[in-house]
Structures are given as structure tokens and as C-alpha cells.
Amino acid sequence: MWVSGVIGLSTALCITETCPSCSVAVLSDQFSPNTTSDVAAGMLIPHTYPDTPIHRQKQWFKETFTYLFAISNSAEASEAGIHLVSGWQVFKSTPKEELPFWSDIVLGFRAMSEAELLKFPQHRFGQAFTTLKCDCPPYLLWLEKRLKATGTQMYTRKVADLWELHNEYDIVVNCTGMGAHQLVGDKQLFPVRGQVLKVHAPWVKHFIRDGDGLTYIYPGIHRVTLGGTREEGSWSLSPDAGTTRDIFDRCCSLEPSLHKAQDIQVKVGLRPSRQCVRVQREVLSQGGVKLPVVHNYGHGAGGFSVHRGTANEAARLVGKCISALQGSSSRAKL
Amino acid sequence: MRVAVIGAGVIGLSSALCIHEQFHSLVPSLELEVYADRFTPHTTSDGAAGLWQPYVSDHGNLQETLWNKETFDYFLGHLHSPAAKEMGLFLISGYNLFTEPVPDPSWKNIVLGFRNLTPKELELFPGYSYGWFNTALMLEGRSYLPWLTNRLTQRGVKFFHKKVESFQELFSQGVDVVLNCSGMRAGDLQPDPELQPGRGQIIKVLAPWVKHFIITHDVKSGIYNSPYVIPGSKVTVLGGIYQHGNWSEENSAKDHKSIWDNCCRLLPTLQKAKIVEEWSGLRPARPSVRLERESIRLGNLQAEVIHNYGHGGFGITIHWGCAMAAARLFGNILQEKKKLATPPGPRL
């Protein structure tokens, strides 16, 4: 198991649930609050992957939404950082697809009324709905806590090559996000740089998102995430001051009260983007030795929205690896 | 022209502001004074969460529905103003929950995005089988009252910290018009058996993950006697107490337990919320708002009182419509006293 963003941790958790006799270890060079997941707002609004069949994306989103919905309504919700939030997605011109594939999974999805659109004079069409948000670090810390309770070990370790692990582990699960570019040489994986501002504006109770995906306001538990940018191919993790100004201006134009926001923090993350999410089994071979690997990376802008669904699928693939290994060892180490 | 406003809650301060805004340039001699024994943050308005929402049934009181609408529309128009944050004004969405289907409220077209709840949404609230979702406004008393006070002070309105014992007391000092915005204590100035306390108690907690208001309704127990959760900009208000005829402003342990248990059952995530404050207050309840003129004979002088009290649990919701109506009544008084030139128009 490698890396401890939302994909790594949730996949590890799914594996402990489906294979209780497995011994699971999480290896990472970064833990919360220094992962890409910590930068993300964690909103459950799916990104559409061009090359993944829609029914599969819908299944992933549905599983994720259902899982988090149950937690949001329990006593653990505040610790897990999961909460419901309502708001609007607004468009400057009516989109081709007025009903996205996920409209029946979020709550109360409907077109905005004329009166509601008055609040957005530059926009002509909008959708109102209620969805979930996973605040980080709380959600990652909660996942880590759940993992530790199952006996899963967490190690800070930088792995340069999957083969380093073949003596210690029977199966490797690769959730390295952007790191897969180097680790497994996946040239289909590319960064999409995102800069966000996290501000103090506790009177903002709704999310507002421009349908172009570039400008958004996502209220979390303590801070509101203002975004953003989508810079394909940029690897820079340094905040850019001009971009900060631009994001702030765009968000204030959607929600003027943000002019009074305080304590602006700037963060940058690289979305690990791919035409389709790689959830796939592979058996590596070297000099007669085999190493089963399950990949779960390339979630780009939609990691939180589908994380549990892809984690479930990856856990099923791990199950298949175990079955294939059965006979040679009775307890698989991951 | 000396005008005295009795009461410094949302009704008194907003009426004063409305009158000053409309008449100070037309009546150069206008002197406005506010008299109260309690100022923010010790008024009834300061205890209110500040959610704009009328009662679910208007009992056919169309006038009040119009005043509610005037208030909503006015503040909706100010949402994007630079003063919004200072006023404590922002949009908020949420849920009204019922155990059986009910007719739509009179205010369904005043709020934004009013709709019924879907079955999946109702799964969040076991025990409730019907409900509404809508977007409304918050106007937090703890911010709005200081904001009103600042505006009035800037305009030269004077404040006096004293309990007025009678209208007479003010008239004998030379006040020409009294605005009676004394809320719960109006009965001390002039007996009014229709005015009764609707005692409420609230618990303020820190629960910043709650982004929606949730108001439950129990037809049997009556308005506000069923749990509600209202998130503000700093604290979340938990409530659900309405005791008609109870004058106690002391916090009750029994009510505390009832609010806490019921709200945690409604929203299990609240179990982890930290309690920061508790408060009790008296809603100035009346079958309808008393908003009318009364002429009082004092010797050979005619003194004018404009009553504006009895707003129950919907003071913030209705206040601006009432302030405008009070200002209109004041305008009538001015015209009668010939203090106001006849408005421009055809001369007959």
C-alpha cells in the first residue's frame, strides 16, 4: 500500500474490511496535512472522466455518496469532517447537458428559479442541490484512526521502485496519485495545477460553483475554499500572487460578501489527471519472481467524489490477487 | 418636533431609523430620542437566532404577510451591499419538518427555491414524513442591533438609558409623538390583556459543520415547542421551547435537558458540539401585531402615540414592514399638524 491521500487511506480501509485476515501497511513519504487531498475542498461534485464509462463513474459516485451520507448523519460526522452543504452551480450560458449523470444521487437537484438567478446577474442558468463535503485534514485523520484501530501499520518511507517491496509484501497497492508518473512511468498521467485560497468567512453557508469549473466557493467547517485554476502540465507547487488576486476577484464577483473575508491562506495542489482513472490489476515479472500490483490512481479533479467507489473496486481486485496467490501463502501481506 | 421611541430592540431601533431616514430632511426641527432600560446585547431581539421565517400558518392575517414580504425583499436587496456582514445579514437554506402533510405556507413565494422534501432527504430525519426546503435570510440580532445603533448615533439620535413609567412622563417633558416599541413590557405603559409572554429558552453551541437550519413542527405542541437548530455566523442556536404565560427569564434545567435531548436526537452530530451559552427570553405574543395610532388628550393638547408591539416570535421577520408602516402613521401625524407641506402634486 502506498500513499496516504484520500485514495490510499480509503483503499487500505476497504481492504481491511473485505479481507480481515490480511495484514495491511500504509507507506508514504507524506501524511496529512501535506497531501494533495489536504488542498482539495473535498466537495462531492463529480468530475467526468472522458474515457471511463459513465455507468462506472456513476456507480463509484453513488457508493461514495451513500457511504458518506451515513457518516454525515451520525455522531462521528464532526470528527470525520463530513457535512451536508447546499448551493448552486451557475452557468453563463445554458449547458448542453442540463441534467448531469449524478443529478439523481445528490439531494434535491433542480433547476434554479428566476428569483434565485437574480443573485447571479452574469449567469443565465443554474442548478440547485445539496451534496456532501469532506473536510481535510479531519477526514484523512479519521481514516488514519480507523486504520490504526484495525492494526494497520503506517510508515513514513519513500519508495522509488515497486520491486523494493517484493520481499516484504505479497501484494502492492499503488495509490500514489501524481507520484505514479515517476514510480510506474505512467506518461498518461499529467498534473493539472490548482491554486486555492482558504479564508475565514463563516457567514457563507452555501457553495457556489461556476459551471466552467474554474471559479468556486466551498464552505467547510472552519474555512471557505475559494478557487481556482486548472493549469494542465504545470508542476509548480509555489503559490502565485497574481493568481491569488484573480481567484479572489472572481469569487467576490460571485459572492460580494467575500470582500470581508479574513485570514487568507493560499495552497497549491497538483490534480493527478488521466483520461480514465486507473483501477487495474497487474502482475509484474522480474527474473522469475512475480509481484501482484493493484493500481488505484489518476482521479484528477474528482478524487473525493469517487474515492470510496474506486477503493471498493481496488479492494475487490486485491481479493482476486489473493485468490491467485492462495496455495502459496495463507496470509497475504499487503 | 420631538419624537421619543420607547424600546431599543429591533422594533424600536428600526422604527427610529425608518422615521429619521424619511423625515429628517423634510422636518428640520425633528429631534429623535430612544428611551430604554435594556440595550443590546440585553434585549429580547439579541436572543433571537435571527432567522427570517414567519409562523407556518398566518391565520388569515394578510397585513402581517405583507409586512413579512416587505422585510424579506428589503434585506434580499441588501445582501450584496458592503454593510451586509456588519449587519449580520446572509443567506441560509434549510429544512422545515412535519409528521404529516401540511398546506404550503403563506410565505412560500416570498422565500427562494421553496419546495417539498424528497424521500431521500426525509431519510435524514427519522420520525418526520413531510417537509419543506427553502432558502431564507439570517439577520443576527447581535450584529444588527449594534449596526442600527451606529446608524442612529451617526444621525444624531439620542439614547437614554431609563425605564419610562408612562406616556405622560414623556409628554410632560415636551415630547410631541411617542413610538411605543416596548415589546413585552407594553402592558406596564398601558394594560393590554392580549399581550402575553411566549417564553423561550435556547442553548448556543459551537457546531460550525452545520450549514442548514432545521425546524421541526409538532401540531399538537404548538409553534416553537418542537426542536430547532439554527446555525449563525459564530454559534449555532438550539431551541424548541414556547411557554405561553410564563414570565420567567431564568434558564430552566428541565428546559435545557429537553432542548439538548431533542436536538441531539434530531441531529446526532450535535452530541459533539460544545455549549457556550444559554439564554431565556419572552416573546411578546399577541393574536396580531398592535400597529396603530392613538391620540391621547392631555389638557388641551393632543398627544400622539404610535403603537408598534406584539411581534411574538417573528419580530425580525416582520420588523421592516412594520417600521415602514409606523413611518407612514408618523407622516399622517405630521400632515395633520401641518408640519409637513402637502406633497407635490396638482393644486386644487
XYZ file of C-alpha atoms in Angstrom:
682
model
C 0.000 0.000 0.000
C 1.402 3.357 -0.790
C 0.471 6.807 -0.111
C -1.822 8.347 2.255
C -4.045 10.745 0.478
C -7.752 10.042 0.383
C -7.325 7.270 -2.197
C -4.606 5.429 -0.308
C -6.249 5.582 3.065
C -9.727 4.702 1.872
C -8.426 1.828 -0.218
C -6.493 0.486 2.760
C -9.638 0.710 4.865
C -11.714 -1.148 2.259
C -9.113 -3.883 2.129
C -9.185 -4.327 5.905
C -12.977 -4.599 5.653
C -13.062 -7.146 2.837
C -10.025 -9.123 3.937
C -9.815 -9.069 7.741
C -7.069 -11.678 7.822
C -4.780 -9.558 5.670
C -2.015 -7.615 7.272
C -2.028 -4.134 5.742
C 0.677 -1.500 5.857
C 0.498 2.053 4.525
C 3.753 3.511 3.261
C 4.052 7.137 2.371
C 6.501 9.937 2.264
C 3.733 12.405 3.149
C 0.797 12.197 5.512
C -1.947 14.704 6.236
C -1.810 17.744 6.243
C 0.748 17.607 3.430
C -1.061 15.582 0.797
C -2.859 16.748 -2.341
C -6.106 15.752 -0.633
C -5.494 18.341 2.068
C -5.533 21.117 -0.512
C -8.777 19.951 -2.085
C -12.083 21.219 -0.784
C -13.442 17.671 -0.805
C -16.772 18.508 -2.434
C -18.861 15.674 -3.770
C -19.471 17.072 -7.239
C -18.106 14.580 -9.769
C -15.632 15.292 -12.481
C -16.360 13.484 -15.740
C -13.537 11.255 -16.952
C -13.609 11.146 -20.768
C -12.551 7.510 -21.130
C -14.255 5.822 -18.187
C -17.751 4.508 -18.989
C -20.385 6.740 -17.410
C -22.165 3.878 -15.645
C -18.929 3.014 -13.859
C -18.368 6.640 -12.780
C -21.952 6.805 -11.596
C -21.506 3.616 -9.574
C -18.338 4.972 -7.957
C -20.067 8.245 -7.069
C -23.142 6.523 -5.760
C -21.131 4.237 -3.467
C -19.118 7.190 -2.197
C -22.163 9.358 -1.611
C -24.057 6.598 0.185
C -21.093 5.812 2.428
C -20.523 9.439 3.419
C -24.237 10.218 3.746
C -24.499 7.659 6.529
C -21.499 9.114 8.370
C -22.756 12.693 7.944
C -25.847 11.863 9.917
C -24.067 10.100 12.761
C -22.369 11.314 15.915
C -19.000 10.852 14.156
C -19.717 13.411 11.469
C -17.858 16.329 13.007
C -14.795 14.222 13.794
C -14.786 12.804 10.263
C -15.229 16.294 8.829
C -18.238 15.287 6.765
C -21.208 17.587 6.394
C -24.057 18.421 4.082
C -23.938 21.658 2.148
C -26.445 23.197 -0.263
C -25.792 25.619 -3.042
C -25.816 26.482 -6.672
C -23.952 25.659 -9.869
C -24.397 28.568 -12.253
C -23.730 28.902 -15.962
C -23.173 31.954 -18.121
C -24.900 30.137 -20.961
C -27.197 27.138 -20.753
C -25.108 23.944 -20.788
C -25.585 21.225 -23.424
C -26.340 18.754 -20.685
C -28.810 20.249 -18.230
C -29.073 17.011 -16.245
C -25.636 15.628 -15.297
C -25.290 11.874 -14.652
C -25.121 12.455 -10.919
C -28.229 14.607 -10.580
C -30.295 11.807 -9.042
C -27.622 10.905 -6.492
C -27.182 14.287 -4.831
C -30.160 15.617 -2.887
C -32.952 17.829 -4.139
C -31.427 18.532 -7.555
C -33.453 21.014 -9.609
C -33.062 23.986 -11.927
C -32.772 27.351 -10.198
C -35.764 29.668 -10.294
C -35.704 33.113 -11.917
C -35.702 34.697 -8.464
C -32.675 32.665 -7.417
C -30.776 33.593 -10.579
C -31.184 37.294 -9.757
C -28.353 36.829 -7.294
C -26.069 35.986 -10.229
C -26.609 38.718 -12.819
C -23.896 37.399 -15.148
C -25.343 33.899 -15.251
C -28.392 32.719 -17.119
C -28.939 29.169 -15.942
C -28.324 27.303 -12.733
C -28.811 24.129 -10.740
C -29.578 23.963 -7.040
C -28.803 20.892 -4.956
C -27.486 19.576 -1.675
C -24.349 17.474 -1.515
C -21.613 16.406 0.909
C -18.230 17.840 1.730
C -15.235 16.012 3.245
C -13.108 18.472 5.129
C -9.397 17.720 5.223
C -7.369 17.183 7.369
C -10.216 15.844 9.602
C -11.366 13.217 7.101
C -7.871 11.875 6.464
C -7.110 11.824 10.180
C -10.347 9.958 10.797
C -9.438 7.395 8.121
C -5.991 7.019 9.703
C -7.598 6.478 13.093
C -9.956 3.817 11.694
C -6.994 2.099 10.028
C -4.884 2.076 13.165
C -7.798 0.508 15.023
C -7.612 -2.454 12.621
C -3.923 -2.890 13.355
C -2.773 -1.371 10.080
C 0.759 -0.006 10.321
C 1.667 3.378 8.851
C 5.272 4.027 7.782
C 6.940 7.151 6.514
C 9.005 5.878 3.664
C 9.863 6.931 0.160
C 9.628 4.088 -2.337
C 11.493 4.611 -5.604
C 10.575 1.317 -7.240
C 7.774 -1.163 -6.594
C 10.245 -4.040 -6.659
C 11.807 -2.688 -3.447
C 8.758 -4.107 -1.714
C 8.590 -7.631 -3.081
C 10.464 -9.267 -0.204
C 8.347 -7.675 2.493
C 4.888 -7.763 0.900
C 2.846 -10.195 -1.169
C 0.709 -7.581 -2.920
C 1.375 -3.911 -3.573
C -1.465 -1.418 -3.940
C -0.379 1.696 -5.777
C -2.371 4.806 -4.774
C 0.415 7.254 -5.418
C -1.611 9.855 -7.285
C 0.774 12.188 -9.055
C 3.689 10.048 -7.876
C 2.708 7.287 -10.295
C 4.190 9.366 -13.083
C 7.648 8.619 -11.708
C 7.032 5.390 -9.850
C 5.488 3.373 -12.662
C 6.363 5.662 -15.541
C 2.749 6.345 -16.492
C 3.004 9.015 -19.178
C -0.799 9.207 -19.491
C -0.807 10.809 -16.060
C -0.370 14.562 -16.063
C -0.672 17.270 -13.416
C -3.411 19.868 -13.518
C -2.231 22.552 -11.132
C -4.815 24.039 -8.824
C -4.333 27.057 -6.608
C -6.924 27.791 -3.916
C -7.476 30.248 -1.120
C -8.756 29.138 2.254
C -10.413 32.058 4.039
C -12.364 32.829 7.183
C -15.918 33.805 6.162
C -18.261 31.888 8.468
C -21.412 33.629 7.217
C -21.071 31.832 3.873
C -23.328 28.800 4.214
C -23.750 27.779 0.566
C -21.446 26.528 -2.146
C -21.392 28.433 -5.407
C -19.722 26.951 -8.451
C -19.416 28.312 -11.939
C -20.233 25.555 -14.417
C -16.913 26.210 -16.152
C -15.278 24.598 -13.120
C -12.807 27.431 -12.682
C -14.497 29.579 -10.068
C -15.960 28.099 -6.934
C -16.736 28.856 -3.305
C -16.926 25.835 -0.988
C -17.689 26.450 2.719
C -16.009 23.959 5.021
C -16.208 23.539 8.753
C -13.856 26.377 9.656
C -12.775 27.861 6.342
C -14.179 28.563 2.929
C -12.188 27.281 -0.049
C -12.076 29.742 -2.945
C -10.896 28.536 -6.286
C -9.342 28.084 -8.603
C -7.194 27.236 -11.530
C -6.751 24.332 -13.946
C -3.278 24.577 -15.358
C -2.547 21.474 -17.393
C 1.032 20.333 -17.369
C 2.186 22.698 -14.631
C 4.238 21.027 -11.890
C 4.736 24.139 -9.769
C 3.727 23.890 -6.138
C 4.524 27.533 -5.395
C 1.612 29.916 -4.878
C 1.367 32.699 -7.421
C 0.382 36.156 -6.146
C -1.286 37.272 -9.370
C -3.367 34.098 -9.365
C -4.387 34.755 -5.772
C -5.688 38.180 -6.732
C -7.515 36.756 -9.727
C -9.193 33.952 -7.740
C -10.268 36.404 -5.052
C -11.735 38.804 -7.605
C -13.639 36.073 -9.434
C -15.086 34.714 -6.214
C -16.055 38.158 -4.938
C -17.906 38.740 -8.148
C -19.984 35.620 -7.447
C -20.351 36.389 -3.737
C -19.650 40.067 -2.897
C -19.676 39.500 0.860
C -16.327 37.718 0.433
C -14.697 41.132 0.282
C -14.905 40.951 4.067
C -13.202 37.549 4.278
C -10.232 37.381 6.614
C -7.047 35.448 7.142
C -6.446 34.346 3.550
C -4.267 31.237 3.196
C -3.009 30.133 -0.210
C -2.499 26.498 -1.194
C -1.459 24.635 -4.307
C -2.093 21.048 -5.378
C -1.457 19.017 -8.497
C -4.518 17.065 -9.586
C -3.282 13.634 -10.736
C -5.177 13.659 -14.011
C -5.829 10.989 -16.563
C -8.368 10.324 -19.321
C -9.624 7.474 -17.210
C -8.977 6.531 -13.601
C -6.581 3.580 -13.446
C -8.177 0.945 -11.241
C -6.467 -2.119 -12.528
C -4.676 -5.301 -11.598
C -1.228 -6.046 -12.952
C 1.275 -8.806 -12.279
C 4.851 -7.612 -12.578
C 7.507 -10.128 -13.511
C 11.243 -9.965 -12.979
C 13.662 -12.878 -13.186
C 11.001 -15.457 -12.472
C 9.613 -13.511 -9.487
C 6.062 -12.246 -9.671
C 4.653 -9.213 -7.871
C 0.910 -8.627 -7.980
C 0.037 -4.938 -8.092
C -3.310 -3.191 -7.889
C -3.334 0.361 -9.212
C -5.775 2.982 -7.995
C -4.701 6.408 -9.207
C -5.428 9.164 -11.719
C -8.565 10.624 -10.124
C -7.736 14.156 -11.250
C -10.328 16.691 -10.119
C -12.719 14.050 -8.828
C -10.844 12.163 -6.116
C -13.217 12.797 -3.256
C -16.309 12.288 -5.367
C -15.396 8.714 -6.285
C -12.892 7.663 -3.644
C -14.936 5.065 -1.830
C -16.228 3.560 -5.066
C -12.746 3.144 -6.512
C -11.468 1.906 -3.149
C -14.162 -0.800 -3.180
C -13.169 -1.793 -6.689
C -9.478 -1.857 -5.806
C -10.236 -3.980 -2.750
C -12.092 -6.467 -4.974
C -9.039 -6.621 -7.255
C -6.862 -7.266 -4.228
C -9.234 -10.111 -3.380
C -8.588 -11.568 -6.817
C -4.829 -11.270 -6.293
C -5.172 -13.125 -3.008
C -7.167 -15.913 -4.633
C -4.493 -16.202 -7.286
C -1.825 -16.398 -4.595
C -3.778 -18.913 -2.486
C -1.875 -22.106 -2.168
C 1.492 -20.458 -1.892
C 0.658 -18.462 1.256
C -2.341 -18.487 3.550
C -1.954 -14.981 4.910
C -1.341 -12.257 2.367
C 0.720 -9.300 3.376
C -0.070 -6.018 1.675
C -40.841 68.216 16.703
C -39.663 65.858 19.422
C -40.206 62.158 18.858
C -39.495 59.641 21.590
C -39.113 55.936 20.829
C -39.660 53.648 23.804
C -37.700 50.414 23.375
C -34.338 49.609 21.822
C -34.974 46.172 20.432
C -35.238 45.528 16.720
C -38.660 47.204 16.544
C -37.675 50.421 18.335
C -34.367 50.911 16.559
C -35.651 50.112 13.081
C -38.719 52.325 13.516
C -36.460 55.154 14.649
C -34.167 54.679 11.648
C -37.044 54.498 9.196
C -38.590 57.689 10.531
C -35.306 59.559 10.586
C -34.414 58.454 7.048
C -37.751 59.557 5.651
C -38.426 62.770 7.530
C -35.281 64.428 8.816
C -34.774 66.479 5.686
C -38.456 67.377 5.449
C -38.797 68.365 9.086
C -35.732 70.362 10.101
C -36.896 70.557 13.702
C -37.116 66.759 14.036
C -35.445 65.504 17.204
C -35.450 61.753 17.736
C -34.768 60.149 21.119
C -34.662 56.485 22.137
C -35.578 55.526 25.693
C -34.977 52.006 27.004
C -33.983 50.192 30.156
C -32.280 47.493 28.122
C -29.956 47.914 25.185
C -28.105 45.399 23.012
C -26.988 42.744 23.909
C -29.649 42.560 26.631
C -32.825 42.913 24.591
C -35.210 40.165 23.513
C -34.039 40.676 19.921
C -30.473 39.793 20.924
C -31.592 36.322 21.959
C -33.269 35.551 18.683
C -31.252 33.475 16.221
C -32.251 35.939 13.540
C -33.812 33.613 11.009
C -36.401 35.177 8.736
C -39.348 32.832 8.935
C -42.972 33.597 9.788
C -45.155 31.088 11.586
C -46.366 28.266 9.369
C -49.924 29.499 9.497
C -50.796 33.171 9.145
C -54.344 32.763 10.478
C -55.550 34.862 7.550
C -53.585 37.922 8.661
C -52.769 39.301 5.250
C -51.369 42.578 6.573
C -48.699 40.737 8.522
C -47.865 38.588 5.499
C -47.295 41.773 3.508
C -45.056 43.244 6.204
C -43.087 39.970 6.249
C -42.655 40.158 2.494
C -41.585 43.796 2.624
C -38.937 42.880 5.170
C -37.620 39.925 3.166
C -37.482 41.818 -0.110
C -35.764 44.788 1.509
C -32.980 42.705 3.012
C -32.631 40.455 -0.038
C -31.838 43.648 -1.909
C -29.110 44.469 0.617
C -27.377 41.075 0.517
C -24.631 42.312 -1.743
C -24.141 45.645 -0.018
C -20.829 46.266 1.751
C -22.764 46.636 5.023
C -24.183 43.111 4.894
C -21.529 41.477 7.047
C -21.662 44.227 9.652
C -25.450 43.953 9.741
C -25.234 40.214 10.291
C -27.114 39.589 7.060
C -26.611 36.461 4.936
C -28.491 33.765 3.043
C -29.240 30.438 4.654
C -31.109 27.343 3.487
C -32.757 24.627 5.468
C -35.497 22.271 6.406
C -38.959 22.507 7.957
C -40.133 19.089 9.137
C -43.588 17.733 9.853
C -45.080 14.418 10.929
C -47.859 14.683 8.358
C -48.568 16.639 5.151
C -49.479 20.289 5.700
C -50.623 23.051 3.348
C -47.934 25.298 1.895
C -47.279 28.425 3.990
C -48.264 31.966 3.010
C -44.599 32.770 2.543
C -43.721 30.050 0.054
C -43.289 32.554 -2.765
C -41.503 35.109 -0.634
C -38.518 32.881 0.183
C -36.278 31.452 -2.527
C -36.450 27.977 -4.002
C -39.327 26.694 -1.863
C -40.042 23.005 -2.479
C -41.137 19.832 -0.749
C -38.538 17.426 0.604
C -37.643 14.316 -1.377
C -37.880 10.850 0.201
C -34.081 10.626 0.362
C -33.877 13.904 2.266
C -36.519 12.687 4.700
C -34.256 9.705 5.481
C -32.093 12.212 7.341
C -34.919 12.897 9.758
C -36.497 9.709 11.118
C -39.880 10.407 12.634
C -40.733 13.113 10.098
C -42.588 12.177 6.951
C -43.094 15.533 5.261
C -41.232 18.771 4.901
C -40.069 21.801 3.027
C -36.710 23.078 1.809
C -36.111 26.728 1.103
C -33.537 29.487 1.139
C -34.152 32.393 3.511
C -32.218 35.148 5.267
C -30.456 35.471 8.572
C -30.269 38.838 10.297
C -28.349 38.236 13.501
C -29.581 40.437 16.345
C -26.152 40.619 17.960
C -24.826 42.341 14.825
C -27.931 44.068 13.518
C -28.795 45.948 16.687
C -25.333 47.476 17.082
C -25.410 48.343 13.381
C -28.772 50.126 13.800
C -27.459 51.870 16.894
C -24.426 53.132 14.958
C -26.568 54.425 12.092
C -28.850 56.218 14.549
C -25.947 57.692 16.520
C -24.393 58.962 13.289
C -27.681 60.695 12.551
C -27.644 62.466 15.873
C -30.355 60.374 17.514
C -30.007 60.498 21.311
C -30.195 57.448 23.569
C -31.436 57.488 27.165
C -30.948 54.553 29.491
C -34.069 54.715 31.623
C -37.338 52.933 32.159
C -40.206 55.114 31.026
C -43.102 54.756 33.517
C -45.837 56.362 31.433
C -46.520 58.117 28.146
C -47.497 61.118 30.264
C -43.967 61.335 31.617
C -42.606 61.982 28.136
C -45.376 64.322 27.000
C -44.944 66.493 30.061
C -41.283 66.904 29.054
C -42.330 68.316 25.711
C -42.291 65.210 23.529
C -44.768 65.522 20.664
C -45.010 61.935 19.408
C -44.238 58.693 21.211
C -43.415 55.484 19.381
C -44.324 52.664 21.695
C -41.990 49.801 20.798
C -41.828 48.418 24.304
C -42.356 44.800 23.332
C -43.018 42.528 26.269
C -43.402 45.342 28.767
C -46.003 47.330 26.798
C -48.510 46.294 29.444
C -46.649 48.437 32.012
C -47.396 51.528 29.965
C -50.952 50.661 29.042
C -52.754 47.464 30.086
C -53.160 45.019 27.227
C -54.551 41.613 28.211
C -53.924 40.339 24.678
C -50.161 40.687 25.159
C -48.715 37.605 26.839
C -45.208 36.232 27.186
C -44.233 33.293 24.982
C -41.234 32.189 26.989
C -38.352 30.685 25.054
C -35.049 29.188 26.036
C -32.061 28.482 23.821
C -28.679 26.829 24.031
C -25.856 28.275 21.931
C -23.259 25.756 20.767
C -20.213 25.611 18.541
C -21.124 23.400 15.595
C -19.672 25.072 12.511
C -20.221 21.954 10.395
C -23.970 22.590 10.461
C -24.829 24.705 7.425
C -28.638 24.428 7.361
C -31.434 25.467 9.662
C -33.711 22.605 10.757
C -37.081 23.471 12.241
C -39.438 20.752 13.353
C -43.133 21.206 13.887
C -45.488 19.346 16.113
C -49.066 20.363 15.529
C -50.003 19.152 18.993
C -47.389 21.042 20.968
C -47.622 24.276 19.007
C -45.131 26.640 17.381
C -41.530 26.603 18.648
C -42.288 23.830 21.138
C -40.560 21.375 18.883
C -36.786 21.226 18.427
C -34.995 23.593 16.078
C -31.365 24.152 15.066
C -30.274 27.449 13.524
C -26.616 27.983 12.541
C -25.357 31.546 12.829
C -22.079 33.072 11.760
C -20.424 32.249 15.075
C -22.668 29.941 17.069
C -25.485 27.512 16.362
C -28.721 28.090 18.270
C -30.642 25.102 19.632
C -34.187 25.701 20.776
C -37.684 24.398 20.972
C -39.448 25.993 23.920
C -42.606 28.109 23.845
C -44.405 28.555 27.138
C -47.404 30.803 26.923
C -47.941 32.896 30.057
C -44.576 32.073 31.663
C -42.803 35.303 32.724
C -39.588 33.708 33.974
C -36.378 34.868 32.365
C -34.345 32.327 34.309
C -32.851 29.356 32.495
C -34.621 26.146 33.444
C -32.687 22.913 33.833
C -35.695 20.934 32.666
C -35.954 23.010 29.503
C -32.211 22.671 28.945
C -32.480 18.903 29.026
C -35.482 18.927 26.741
C -33.746 21.145 24.177
C -30.482 19.202 24.310
C -32.023 15.727 24.121
C -34.462 16.646 21.365
C -31.920 18.482 19.231
C -29.349 15.683 19.560
C -31.977 13.169 18.537
C -32.816 15.343 15.544
C -29.163 15.890 14.595
C -26.860 13.277 16.152
C -23.751 15.225 15.130
C -24.662 17.795 17.797
C -23.591 15.413 20.541
C -20.034 16.599 19.920
C -20.936 20.291 19.962
C -19.560 22.474 22.739
C -22.095 24.523 24.709
C -21.072 28.161 25.013
C -24.128 29.992 26.316
C -27.701 29.609 27.492
C -30.449 32.234 27.411
C -34.128 32.712 28.128
C -36.380 35.417 26.789
C -40.014 36.389 26.469
C -41.566 36.601 23.032
C -44.099 39.469 23.137
C -47.002 37.372 21.847
C -50.296 38.798 20.708
C -53.069 37.498 18.426
C -51.966 40.202 15.989
C -49.342 42.932 15.990
C -50.563 46.185 17.512
C -49.547 48.771 14.965
C -51.844 51.783 15.190
C -52.146 55.394 16.253
C -53.691 56.503 19.476
C -54.495 60.116 20.255
C -54.330 60.952 23.934
C -55.939 64.065 25.320
C -53.742 65.859 27.835
C -55.483 69.016 28.964
C -55.985 70.965 25.774
C -53.127 69.227 23.995
C -53.476 66.259 21.696
C -50.631 63.834 22.169
C -49.936 61.123 19.673
C -48.781 57.581 20.334
C -47.888 55.129 17.601
C -48.023 51.618 18.978
C -45.741 49.047 17.391
C -45.511 45.971 19.600
C -46.641 42.371 19.963
C -44.457 40.729 17.307
C -44.203 37.395 19.109
C -41.543 35.104 17.708
C -41.355 36.839 14.349
C -40.030 40.296 15.236
C -37.001 40.149 12.983
C -39.071 38.579 10.233
C -41.619 41.404 10.175
C -39.753 44.400 11.539
C -39.005 46.426 8.435
C -42.560 46.238 7.097
C -43.772 47.432 10.491
C -41.183 50.196 10.667
C -42.350 51.481 7.273
C -45.973 51.322 8.412
C -45.083 53.215 11.596
C -43.314 55.817 9.486
C -46.454 56.209 7.367
C -48.503 56.777 10.503
C -45.948 59.365 11.581
C -46.298 61.046 8.197
C -50.050 61.266 8.753
C -49.484 62.918 12.117
C -47.123 65.436 10.556
C -49.638 66.309 7.867
C -52.387 66.787 10.434
C -50.161 69.020 12.494
C -49.300 70.861 9.272
C -45.651 70.249 9.964
C -45.339 68.715 6.579
C -46.059 70.685 3.427
C -48.582 68.904 1.247
C -46.699 66.603 -1.065
C -46.006 67.962 -4.555
C -48.905 67.320 -6.879
C -51.793 69.108 -8.571
C -53.020 72.119 -6.563
C -56.766 72.230 -6.232
